[in-house]
Every structure is written in structure tokens, then in C-alpha cells.
Amino acid sequence: MRRVSDVGEFGLIDRIARLAGRGDGREVPVGIGDDAAVLRLRRGEEVVVTTDAFVEGVHFRFDHETPATAGRRAGVGCLSDLAAMGSRPLGLLLALAVPPRLPLAVALGFVRGLLREARRAGIPLVGGNVTRAREVSASLTALGASARGRALRRDAGRAGDRLFVTGVLGRAGLERARGRVRHVGTARIDAGRALARLRSVGACIDVSDGLVADLGHLCRASGLAARLDVERLPRPRGFEAACRREGLGAERLLLAGGEDYELLFSVRPRGPGARELTRRLGLPVREIGALQAGPPRVWGVPAGAPGWRHF
Amino acid sequence: MRRVSDVGEFGLIDRIARLAGRGDGREVPVGIGDDAAVLRLRRGEEVVVTTDAFVEGVHFRFDHETPATAGRRAGVGCLSDLAAMGSRPLGLLLALAVPPRLPLAVALGFVRGLLREARRAGIPLVGGNVTRAREVSASLTALGASARGRALRRDAGRAGDRLFVTGVLGRAGLERARGRVRHVGTARIDAGRALARLRSVGACIDVSDGLVADLGHLCRASGLAARLDVERLPRPRGFEAACRREGLGAERLLLAGGEDYELLFSVRPRGPGARELTRRLGLPVREIGALQAGPPRVWGVPAGAPGWRHF
């Protein structure tokens, strides 16, 4: 079995560069292979940038999922932050740390999974870094573009805004609780961009830490409280039965599961409702509560419910 | 002694955010605290982005240097890549991985050192990520801006270009060999920007891996060979004597020391010489060789000299 140490730092970089291919020279004048990458914006756009770390034993385990699945999850996690800003993705950078004894196929499998999600978002890998380490980790940086002043933010909520969420919640948490991860969420890039064009949208965040935690971030940034209608939370078909079979609390997974990568956002009182938003975003949207005046706090969640946190 | 686990993920983020302060709202409309940061370019500029990893036991050791020195070196290493592109720095992102038992003062000392170098480059920390890991590592992303089509590149060398280097070489290697790191290089931001304005400049790279290795990168990217005049390499005052005292090879440190973070660049035959470049860049510039036609290879370096590599 070939190991990373058999090809060395530059051998690994060459292989990653070959898998990545070349981006569009007009949008990426300088890609992999220089001291930095150069990316081109359109007129009137701002740069949007986010960085995310993905550590073996913390965010993924190779005995729970294939390297490609881990790589896909890393990619989706980072791209989801661009989706939450309503941004047009431009490019991805990967800082990969691997033990020298890691099988080369594992490292490249991870990169292939990551590249699959980058391609799905229509963007190239434009740069990165490879280093030796004791454990596998990947730090991803995603770059995007937003029309000036139009990026979605966590702090733009107002009292009276209704709260909506895309898709369904709880599926990723259920898989993780089962100890076998095959499903990978979707970065809601197109939905985020559609939201950024709607003037009646308030705050937006992606559901990565879990619904209550992320709603808490949104509340704190906006200086508001929120009321959640737990019974209205959208869940996968057969979710309660599956949870019962596994001895898991369905409500806990809905509220605190994490990694759903759906968009949680607020809309002004006169803005569109769930039906119209579903049409505009091209995927199911459900109204699940509202923002209200008061110190940051999520109401409607059982006190002491798992995942609930004071802030 | 307080440990990172005593303040938790969000406690650590809050402390880092407080140390970082707030950037200029006009250039950074959205900074730390949202899903991503938003940065504004000037008209006609492109985004320049680079990511770099800095791993305990590989790139730094807390028994060889203070946390602040390690943080400063991490910052300089990343900013130096922007300097090599001739870019105007815009902002920095930090993905920090720490063991829960790490003393809080060590984590914050590292961040303070990093922020010192960011301030020196005139830029804010605009975002990042904190995660648990078994070893300390920091992945840095630096964003900059370059006038459209004017970023310096490794692949822009031509046969006949003369080779120049800023400052002196070997000092960082000498400190590392002594096992006690106090000196921290300087990211040559202003010099890089001055070079990007000169039409007669060819290829550019920063000396991070070591002079011969980095000249090799430049040669390979440009499809050229290079001739080095080893006796002309600029070295610190008293360098040979210091190397003798420590039993170290001076030439080895000059050629392969690494982390000097000086700029290595080529200039067309009709472009300015060392004296004029010294005036324009505001720091000593020395002519050290030339680019020539032929397969990528560095001539003038003793065959088998430490640090020399085939490519």
C-alpha cells in the first residue's frame, strides 16, 4: 500500500493539482501553483470569505465513513457558509495536514469527495497547502462574491420577522447517532442567492451546529428573542419511526442534530409566505416561528432539552 | 492555570474577537461573528488569496520559542505570500485547532503574536474558526488585492532576466539550528507592492523553503534554468563567524535555511539595477544571478549541497 510519505509533499500536491484540473482562466487568472491565487470579481461585487476546520476524531472518523464522504462533508460545511451569506461561490482553498503513514488512497479519496462538492457548486480548487501532522485535518477556505451591501447577515433580524427553514432537519444527526454516515447534506447555494435578491429577507444563517444553537447565534447577533413552533419543524419522511427503532429522541435530533446545512432565515411581516418562498427558492420552505423583542433567548423549546443552551 | 477547556469554544472565540477589535467598516463591511466575512475591493482590483498551515512539532515548538513568537512567525509566513504577489493586504482569517488542556495563555499569546504582524501589515482579523484537536495548529488565510492583471507571479521569468533578492539570507535558519527562535522575519509587503508597479519585473517568489528550493519553484514555473552567484548572496553581519562558533555550515544556511521571507525576483535586461531597486524598494537589494534557457535547474550550487534538490 502506498503511503503519503512515498510521494512526499510535492508529489501529493501534484496529485491534488491533477485531480483539481484548471479553473476558468478568466475568473481565476492565477490558480494552484503560485504563492497565492488570483480571482476576479464582477463589477460592483464584494469578496465573501470563510474558513472552516475539519479534524479527524472531532468532525469525522474514517471508521464511520469513507474518505470521500468525509471530504464531501468538509466541502459542504464550508460552502454552506457561503450559502448563508447568499453569495456566488468563486473558489476553494485546502490546507491539508496528514500523517506521513496515511495511505495515499485515503488522502486522495478525501480530496476527491471535496472536489465533487466544489464542482457541484461550480467552483475550482484554486490553491492550498500540504503539511505533515500527527492527525488528519483539513482547513478549507471558500471565496464568494456578493453584490455590494447585499450579503445576507445574522444580525439583520427585526422583531416581528417570521422564521423559515429550508428542506428538512434531523437527518444528519440521525446518521451520526447511528455511527454510520452516508448521507451528505447540500450547501443551499442557489436558495441563498435567491434570498439575497429578496428585499424582504432579514437575517440568515445555516443550520450547522443544530437548529437551537444556530437560532441562538442569529438572536444574539440581531439582539432579539425567538419563538420556535417545534411541532412545525420539517422532518424526513418516517423520521419518528426511524428514531424509535434506534432508541433516539426525535425532538432532540430536530433541535440539536447539526450538519443539516439548511438555511434558517427571517422575513419581514409583509414579505412572502412559505408557499411563495418555496416557489422562489426551488425547494420546500417551512415557517417555524418568529423573532420578537427581548433578550436573546429561544422560546418554545423544552427547558433543559438536550442541545438547548443559555447565551 | 486556566485552560482552553475552562472557557470553551465560544469563550475562546470571544476572547480572540476582543483582542482583534473591529476593522474599518468601509473596507470590511462584515467581520468576525457572521458565517463569513465581507471585504471590499477598490475599482479595478482582483482578489489575491493564500492559505498556510502552521503545525506544532513541524513548524514550531513551544520549547524553542514563546507562543507570541510562534504566532508572529505564522503571520509573517502567510503575509509573505501576499508580498510575493505584490498585493495590498486586506484581511486575515485564522482556523485555530487546540487541545482542550492547552493553557489559555498559550493560545492567546499565539493569537497576540499573529495580530501584531497583521497590524504591522495594516489589516484586521476578519474571521476564522476554533476547534478541538490533539495538537496545536493554525491555518491562516490572507486576502489581498492587486490591480487587474498586475499580480506578481512565479511563471513570468524570461531567459536573460537578472535575479535579485531583498535583505539578507540565513538568519532564520541560524536561529532554528541553534534551537532558540527569537528573530522573526518581515513580510516584504511594501517592497512587493513597489515591484508590482515596475513593468520591468519578471517573476517573483518569497524565500520561505530556502533560496535554492524557492528558486527551483520559480524556474519550474517559468520553464527556465538559473545561475546563482553564491559568493554574492547577502548575509547578516558576522554571519560566517556565528556559523563557525555554532559548528554550522554558512553556505548551507544561505542556500537552504528557509523562512527568510525575503523576495526573490527577476528583472528584464533593460530594467533597473541593484542600486536603483534598493532606492525604489526602500531596502537593500542584491543581484545574485540570472535566468537562462534550459531545463529547470539551478547552476552554481555545489552538487549534493545540503538543501539542493532535483526537480
Tab-separated table of C-alpha atoms in Angstrom, chain B residues 1-279:
chain	number	residue	atom	x	y	z
B	1	MET	CA	-3.821	27.847	35.456
B	2	ARG	CA	-6.784	28.372	33.156
B	3	ARG	CA	-7.054	26.051	30.227
B	4	VAL	CA	-8.853	26.443	26.916
B	5	SER	CA	-11.499	23.962	28.108
B	6	ASP	CA	-12.356	26.321	31.003
B	7	VAL	CA	-13.696	28.962	28.611
B	8	GLY	CA	-14.970	26.650	25.860
B	9	GLU	CA	-15.191	27.192	22.129
B	10	PHE	CA	-17.308	30.331	22.254
B	11	GLY	CA	-15.356	31.757	25.198
B	12	LEU	CA	-12.149	31.404	23.206
B	13	ILE	CA	-13.746	32.962	20.122
B	14	ASP	CA	-14.993	35.899	22.227
B	15	ARG	CA	-11.516	36.480	23.631
B	16	ILE	CA	-9.915	36.336	20.189
B	17	ALA	CA	-12.560	38.709	18.818
B	18	ARG	CA	-11.859	41.157	21.663
B	19	LEU	CA	-8.106	41.043	21.003
B	20	ALA	CA	-8.746	41.534	17.296
B	21	GLY	CA	-11.016	44.544	17.700
B	22	ARG	CA	-13.103	45.774	14.809
B	23	GLY	CA	-11.781	46.542	11.352
B	24	ASP	CA	-12.637	49.551	9.264
B	25	GLY	CA	-16.333	49.208	8.397
B	26	ARG	CA	-15.813	50.673	4.936
B	27	GLU	CA	-13.221	48.120	3.886
B	28	VAL	CA	-14.684	45.255	5.960
B	29	PRO	CA	-18.498	45.579	5.955
B	30	VAL	CA	-18.842	42.210	7.769
B	31	GLY	CA	-16.045	40.964	10.054
B	32	ILE	CA	-15.803	38.375	12.848
B	33	GLY	CA	-19.140	36.966	14.023
B	34	ASP	CA	-21.062	36.041	10.887
B	35	ASP	CA	-20.960	32.919	8.695
B	36	ALA	CA	-18.359	34.645	6.515
B	37	ALA	CA	-16.565	37.975	6.252
B	38	VAL	CA	-17.226	40.544	3.539
B	39	LEU	CA	-14.357	42.645	2.178
B	40	ARG	CA	-14.450	45.464	-0.305
B	41	LEU	CA	-12.041	45.924	-3.202
B	42	ARG	CA	-11.214	49.149	-4.988
B	43	ARG	CA	-12.244	49.592	-8.580
B	44	GLY	CA	-10.188	47.522	-10.998
B	45	GLU	CA	-8.731	45.246	-8.350
B	46	GLU	CA	-8.617	41.444	-8.200
B	47	VAL	CA	-8.722	39.264	-5.087
B	48	VAL	CA	-5.489	37.573	-4.038
B	49	VAL	CA	-5.808	34.718	-1.550
B	50	THR	CA	-3.411	32.303	0.102
B	51	THR	CA	-3.689	29.713	2.851
B	52	ASP	CA	-0.928	28.315	5.020
B	53	ALA	CA	-0.771	25.788	7.863
B	54	PHE	CA	1.402	26.043	10.944
B	55	VAL	CA	1.597	22.836	12.984
B	56	GLU	CA	3.121	22.242	16.433
B	57	GLY	CA	6.137	19.946	16.230
B	58	VAL	CA	6.500	20.613	12.491
B	59	HIS	CA	6.596	24.399	12.078
B	60	PHE	CA	7.053	25.468	15.669
B	61	ARG	CA	7.819	24.127	19.135
B	62	PHE	CA	6.769	25.867	22.316
B	63	ASP	CA	10.060	24.822	23.969
B	64	HIS	CA	12.009	26.743	21.295
B	65	GLU	CA	10.039	29.970	21.276
B	66	THR	CA	7.291	31.859	23.052
B	67	PRO	CA	3.691	31.458	21.863
B	68	ALA	CA	3.809	35.079	20.665
B	69	THR	CA	6.912	34.408	18.543
B	70	ALA	CA	5.247	31.330	17.049
B	71	GLY	CA	2.163	33.431	16.271
B	72	ARG	CA	4.276	36.144	14.705
B	73	ARG	CA	6.103	33.619	12.518
B	74	ALA	CA	2.804	32.125	11.397
B	75	GLY	CA	1.528	35.577	10.477
B	76	VAL	CA	4.681	36.569	8.607
B	77	GLY	CA	4.729	33.269	6.707
B	78	CYS	CA	1.227	33.825	5.381
B	79	LEU	CA	1.555	37.566	4.715
B	80	SER	CA	4.816	36.920	2.895
B	81	ASP	CA	2.839	35.077	0.213
B	82	LEU	CA	0.833	38.259	-0.384
B	83	ALA	CA	4.109	40.203	-0.540
B	84	ALA	CA	5.386	37.777	-3.185
B	85	MET	CA	2.302	38.584	-5.292
B	86	GLY	CA	2.870	42.332	-4.846
B	87	SER	CA	-0.571	42.629	-3.246
B	88	ARG	CA	-2.172	45.133	-0.922
B	89	PRO	CA	-3.225	43.128	2.209
B	90	LEU	CA	-6.921	43.253	3.103
B	91	GLY	CA	-7.562	40.835	5.956
B	92	LEU	CA	-6.594	37.652	7.751
B	93	LEU	CA	-8.585	34.569	8.827
B	94	LEU	CA	-7.451	32.112	11.491
B	95	ALA	CA	-8.574	28.494	11.837
B	96	LEU	CA	-7.129	27.542	15.221
B	97	ALA	CA	-7.045	23.944	16.480
B	98	VAL	CA	-6.107	23.405	20.123
B	99	PRO	CA	-6.141	20.576	22.667
B	100	PRO	CA	-8.703	21.378	25.414
B	101	ARG	CA	-5.948	21.173	28.053
B	102	LEU	CA	-3.782	23.843	26.407
B	103	PRO	CA	-3.199	26.774	28.779
B	104	LEU	CA	-5.440	29.643	27.707
B	105	ALA	CA	-2.435	31.997	27.960
B	106	VAL	CA	-0.586	29.953	25.324
B	107	ALA	CA	-3.497	30.106	22.869
B	108	LEU	CA	-3.997	33.835	23.417
B	109	GLY	CA	-0.241	34.508	23.296
B	110	PHE	CA	-0.126	32.879	19.881
B	111	VAL	CA	-3.082	34.983	18.713
B	112	ARG	CA	-1.467	38.178	20.068
B	113	GLY	CA	1.716	37.459	18.099
B	114	LEU	CA	-0.317	36.837	14.971
B	115	LEU	CA	-2.317	40.042	15.449
B	116	ARG	CA	0.879	42.031	15.918
B	117	GLU	CA	2.008	41.048	12.418
B	118	ALA	CA	-1.469	41.656	10.985
B	119	ARG	CA	-1.448	45.188	12.426
B	120	ARG	CA	2.013	45.747	11.060
B	121	ALA	CA	0.591	44.922	7.630
B	122	GLY	CA	-2.323	47.257	8.377
B	123	ILE	CA	-5.043	44.601	8.282
B	124	PRO	CA	-7.646	43.186	10.684
B	125	LEU	CA	-8.509	39.623	11.620
B	126	VAL	CA	-11.855	39.280	9.848
B	127	GLY	CA	-12.886	35.758	10.734
B	128	GLY	CA	-11.917	32.228	11.484
B	129	ASN	CA	-12.757	29.109	13.323
B	130	VAL	CA	-11.856	27.381	16.592
B	131	THR	CA	-11.809	23.628	17.012
B	132	ARG	CA	-10.572	20.933	19.344
B	133	ALA	CA	-7.634	18.777	18.194
B	134	ARG	CA	-4.866	16.628	19.668
B	135	GLU	CA	-2.100	19.032	18.607
B	136	VAL	CA	-1.950	22.797	18.177
B	137	SER	CA	-2.215	24.014	14.624
B	138	ALA	CA	-3.183	27.213	12.909
B	139	SER	CA	-4.362	27.532	9.348
B	140	LEU	CA	-4.137	31.098	8.147
B	141	THR	CA	-5.787	32.636	5.143
B	142	ALA	CA	-4.627	36.037	3.941
B	143	LEU	CA	-6.625	38.108	1.488
B	144	GLY	CA	-5.169	40.876	-0.595
B	145	ALA	CA	-5.911	42.943	-3.656
B	146	SER	CA	-3.937	43.590	-6.826
B	147	ALA	CA	-4.623	45.846	-9.769
B	148	ARG	CA	-6.150	43.742	-12.540
B	149	GLY	CA	-3.512	41.613	-14.275
B	150	ARG	CA	-0.699	43.143	-12.190
B	151	ALA	CA	-0.155	40.462	-9.507
B	152	LEU	CA	3.438	39.199	-9.492
B	153	ARG	CA	3.820	35.556	-10.485
B	154	ARG	CA	6.353	32.742	-10.361
B	155	ASP	CA	5.936	31.914	-14.018
B	156	ALA	CA	6.777	35.316	-15.526
B	157	GLY	CA	10.555	34.878	-15.751
B	158	ARG	CA	12.355	35.108	-19.122
B	159	ALA	CA	15.801	33.946	-20.215
B	160	GLY	CA	18.213	36.835	-19.691
B	161	ASP	CA	16.387	38.250	-16.651
B	162	ARG	CA	18.757	39.143	-13.821
B	163	LEU	CA	17.950	37.690	-10.378
B	164	PHE	CA	17.732	39.855	-7.263
B	165	VAL	CA	16.997	39.288	-3.608
B	166	THR	CA	15.976	41.729	-0.866
B	167	GLY	CA	17.602	41.973	2.585
B	168	VAL	CA	19.842	39.184	3.872
B	169	LEU	CA	19.566	35.392	3.929
B	170	GLY	CA	20.374	32.760	6.524
B	171	ARG	CA	19.357	34.470	9.773
B	172	ALA	CA	16.192	32.438	10.386
B	173	GLY	CA	17.984	29.201	9.578
B	174	LEU	CA	20.772	30.080	12.026
B	175	GLU	CA	18.276	30.681	14.841
B	176	ARG	CA	16.407	27.477	14.141
B	177	ALA	CA	19.659	25.498	14.064
B	178	ARG	CA	20.515	26.993	17.463
B	179	GLY	CA	17.154	25.703	18.755
B	180	ARG	CA	16.111	29.090	20.049
B	181	VAL	CA	13.965	31.317	17.879
B	182	ARG	CA	13.689	34.988	18.725
B	183	HIS	CA	14.192	36.744	15.414
B	184	VAL	CA	11.095	36.909	13.233
B	185	GLY	CA	11.391	37.811	9.565
B	186	THR	CA	9.428	40.559	7.898
B	187	ALA	CA	6.795	40.115	5.207
B	188	ARG	CA	8.114	42.426	2.462
B	189	ILE	CA	4.702	43.906	1.706
B	190	ASP	CA	5.813	47.393	0.654
B	191	ALA	CA	8.706	46.038	-1.415
B	192	GLY	CA	6.338	43.626	-3.186
B	193	ARG	CA	3.884	46.411	-3.981
B	194	ALA	CA	6.707	48.563	-5.328
B	195	LEU	CA	7.830	45.651	-7.544
B	196	ALA	CA	4.289	45.157	-8.863
B	197	ARG	CA	4.374	48.745	-10.128
B	198	LEU	CA	7.609	48.186	-12.080
B	199	ARG	CA	6.927	46.992	-15.639
B	200	SER	CA	10.420	45.517	-15.985
B	201	VAL	CA	9.945	42.974	-13.169
B	202	GLY	CA	9.573	39.362	-14.310
B	203	ALA	CA	8.927	36.521	-11.861
B	204	CYS	CA	8.734	36.838	-8.072
B	205	ILE	CA	8.596	34.410	-5.123
B	206	ASP	CA	9.293	34.703	-1.411
B	207	VAL	CA	12.144	32.759	0.185
B	208	SER	CA	10.247	30.503	2.585
B	209	ASP	CA	11.507	26.968	1.831
B	210	GLY	CA	15.116	28.079	1.264
B	211	LEU	CA	16.773	30.005	-1.568
B	212	VAL	CA	17.612	27.057	-3.835
B	213	ALA	CA	14.257	25.352	-3.291
B	214	ASP	CA	12.306	28.556	-3.976
B	215	LEU	CA	14.453	29.465	-6.972
B	216	GLY	CA	13.662	25.932	-8.148
B	217	HIS	CA	9.919	26.650	-7.880
B	218	LEU	CA	10.406	29.840	-9.880
B	219	CYS	CA	12.478	28.033	-12.539
B	220	ARG	CA	9.966	25.230	-12.901
B	221	ALA	CA	7.032	27.652	-13.175
B	222	SER	CA	8.910	29.775	-15.737
B	223	GLY	CA	10.370	26.786	-17.626
B	224	LEU	CA	13.925	28.096	-17.241
B	225	ALA	CA	17.262	27.360	-15.586
B	226	ALA	CA	19.042	29.721	-13.217
B	227	ARG	CA	22.624	30.561	-12.404
B	228	LEU	CA	23.351	31.567	-8.790
B	229	ASP	CA	26.439	33.524	-7.713
B	230	VAL	CA	26.755	32.012	-4.256
B	231	GLU	CA	29.524	34.379	-3.153
B	232	ARG	CA	27.225	37.346	-3.818
B	233	LEU	CA	24.412	36.185	-1.554
B	234	PRO	CA	23.658	38.859	1.056
B	235	ARG	CA	24.218	37.667	4.614
B	236	PRO	CA	23.917	39.222	8.080
B	237	ARG	CA	26.955	40.995	9.545
B	238	GLY	CA	29.196	38.482	11.329
B	239	PHE	CA	27.279	35.560	9.820
B	240	GLU	CA	30.279	33.340	8.969
B	241	ALA	CA	31.791	33.819	12.425
B	242	ALA	CA	28.484	32.997	14.125
B	243	CYS	CA	28.119	29.860	11.999
B	244	ARG	CA	31.668	28.791	12.857
B	245	ARG	CA	31.006	29.240	16.580
B	246	GLU	CA	27.949	27.003	16.295
B	247	GLY	CA	29.656	24.472	14.035
B	248	LEU	CA	27.182	25.172	11.225
B	249	GLY	CA	27.821	25.455	7.517
B	250	ALA	CA	27.271	29.067	6.458
B	251	GLU	CA	26.701	28.173	2.816
B	252	ARG	CA	24.136	25.557	3.717
B	253	LEU	CA	22.137	28.075	5.740
B	254	LEU	CA	22.308	30.665	2.955
B	255	LEU	CA	21.134	28.210	0.316
B	256	ALA	CA	18.654	26.110	2.256
B	257	GLY	CA	17.894	27.903	5.522
B	258	GLY	CA	14.314	28.874	4.789
B	259	GLU	CA	11.937	31.328	6.449
B	260	ASP	CA	13.981	34.358	5.427
B	261	TYR	CA	10.860	35.796	3.807
B	262	GLU	CA	12.923	37.953	1.510
B	263	LEU	CA	11.700	38.472	-2.047
B	264	LEU	CA	13.499	36.700	-4.890
B	265	PHE	CA	12.640	38.228	-8.257
B	266	SER	CA	13.816	38.639	-11.808
B	267	VAL	CA	14.187	41.856	-13.812
B	268	ARG	CA	14.367	42.239	-17.586
B	269	PRO	CA	17.828	43.071	-19.008
B	270	ARG	CA	16.912	46.736	-19.595
B	271	GLY	CA	15.305	47.169	-16.161
B	272	PRO	CA	16.882	48.866	-13.140
B	273	GLY	CA	19.939	47.502	-11.327
B	274	ALA	CA	20.504	46.773	-7.648
B	275	ARG	CA	21.194	50.410	-6.703
B	276	GLU	CA	18.017	51.753	-8.322
B	277	LEU	CA	15.946	48.828	-6.958
B	278	THR	CA	17.318	49.482	-3.461
B	279	ARG	CA	16.102	53.074	-3.768
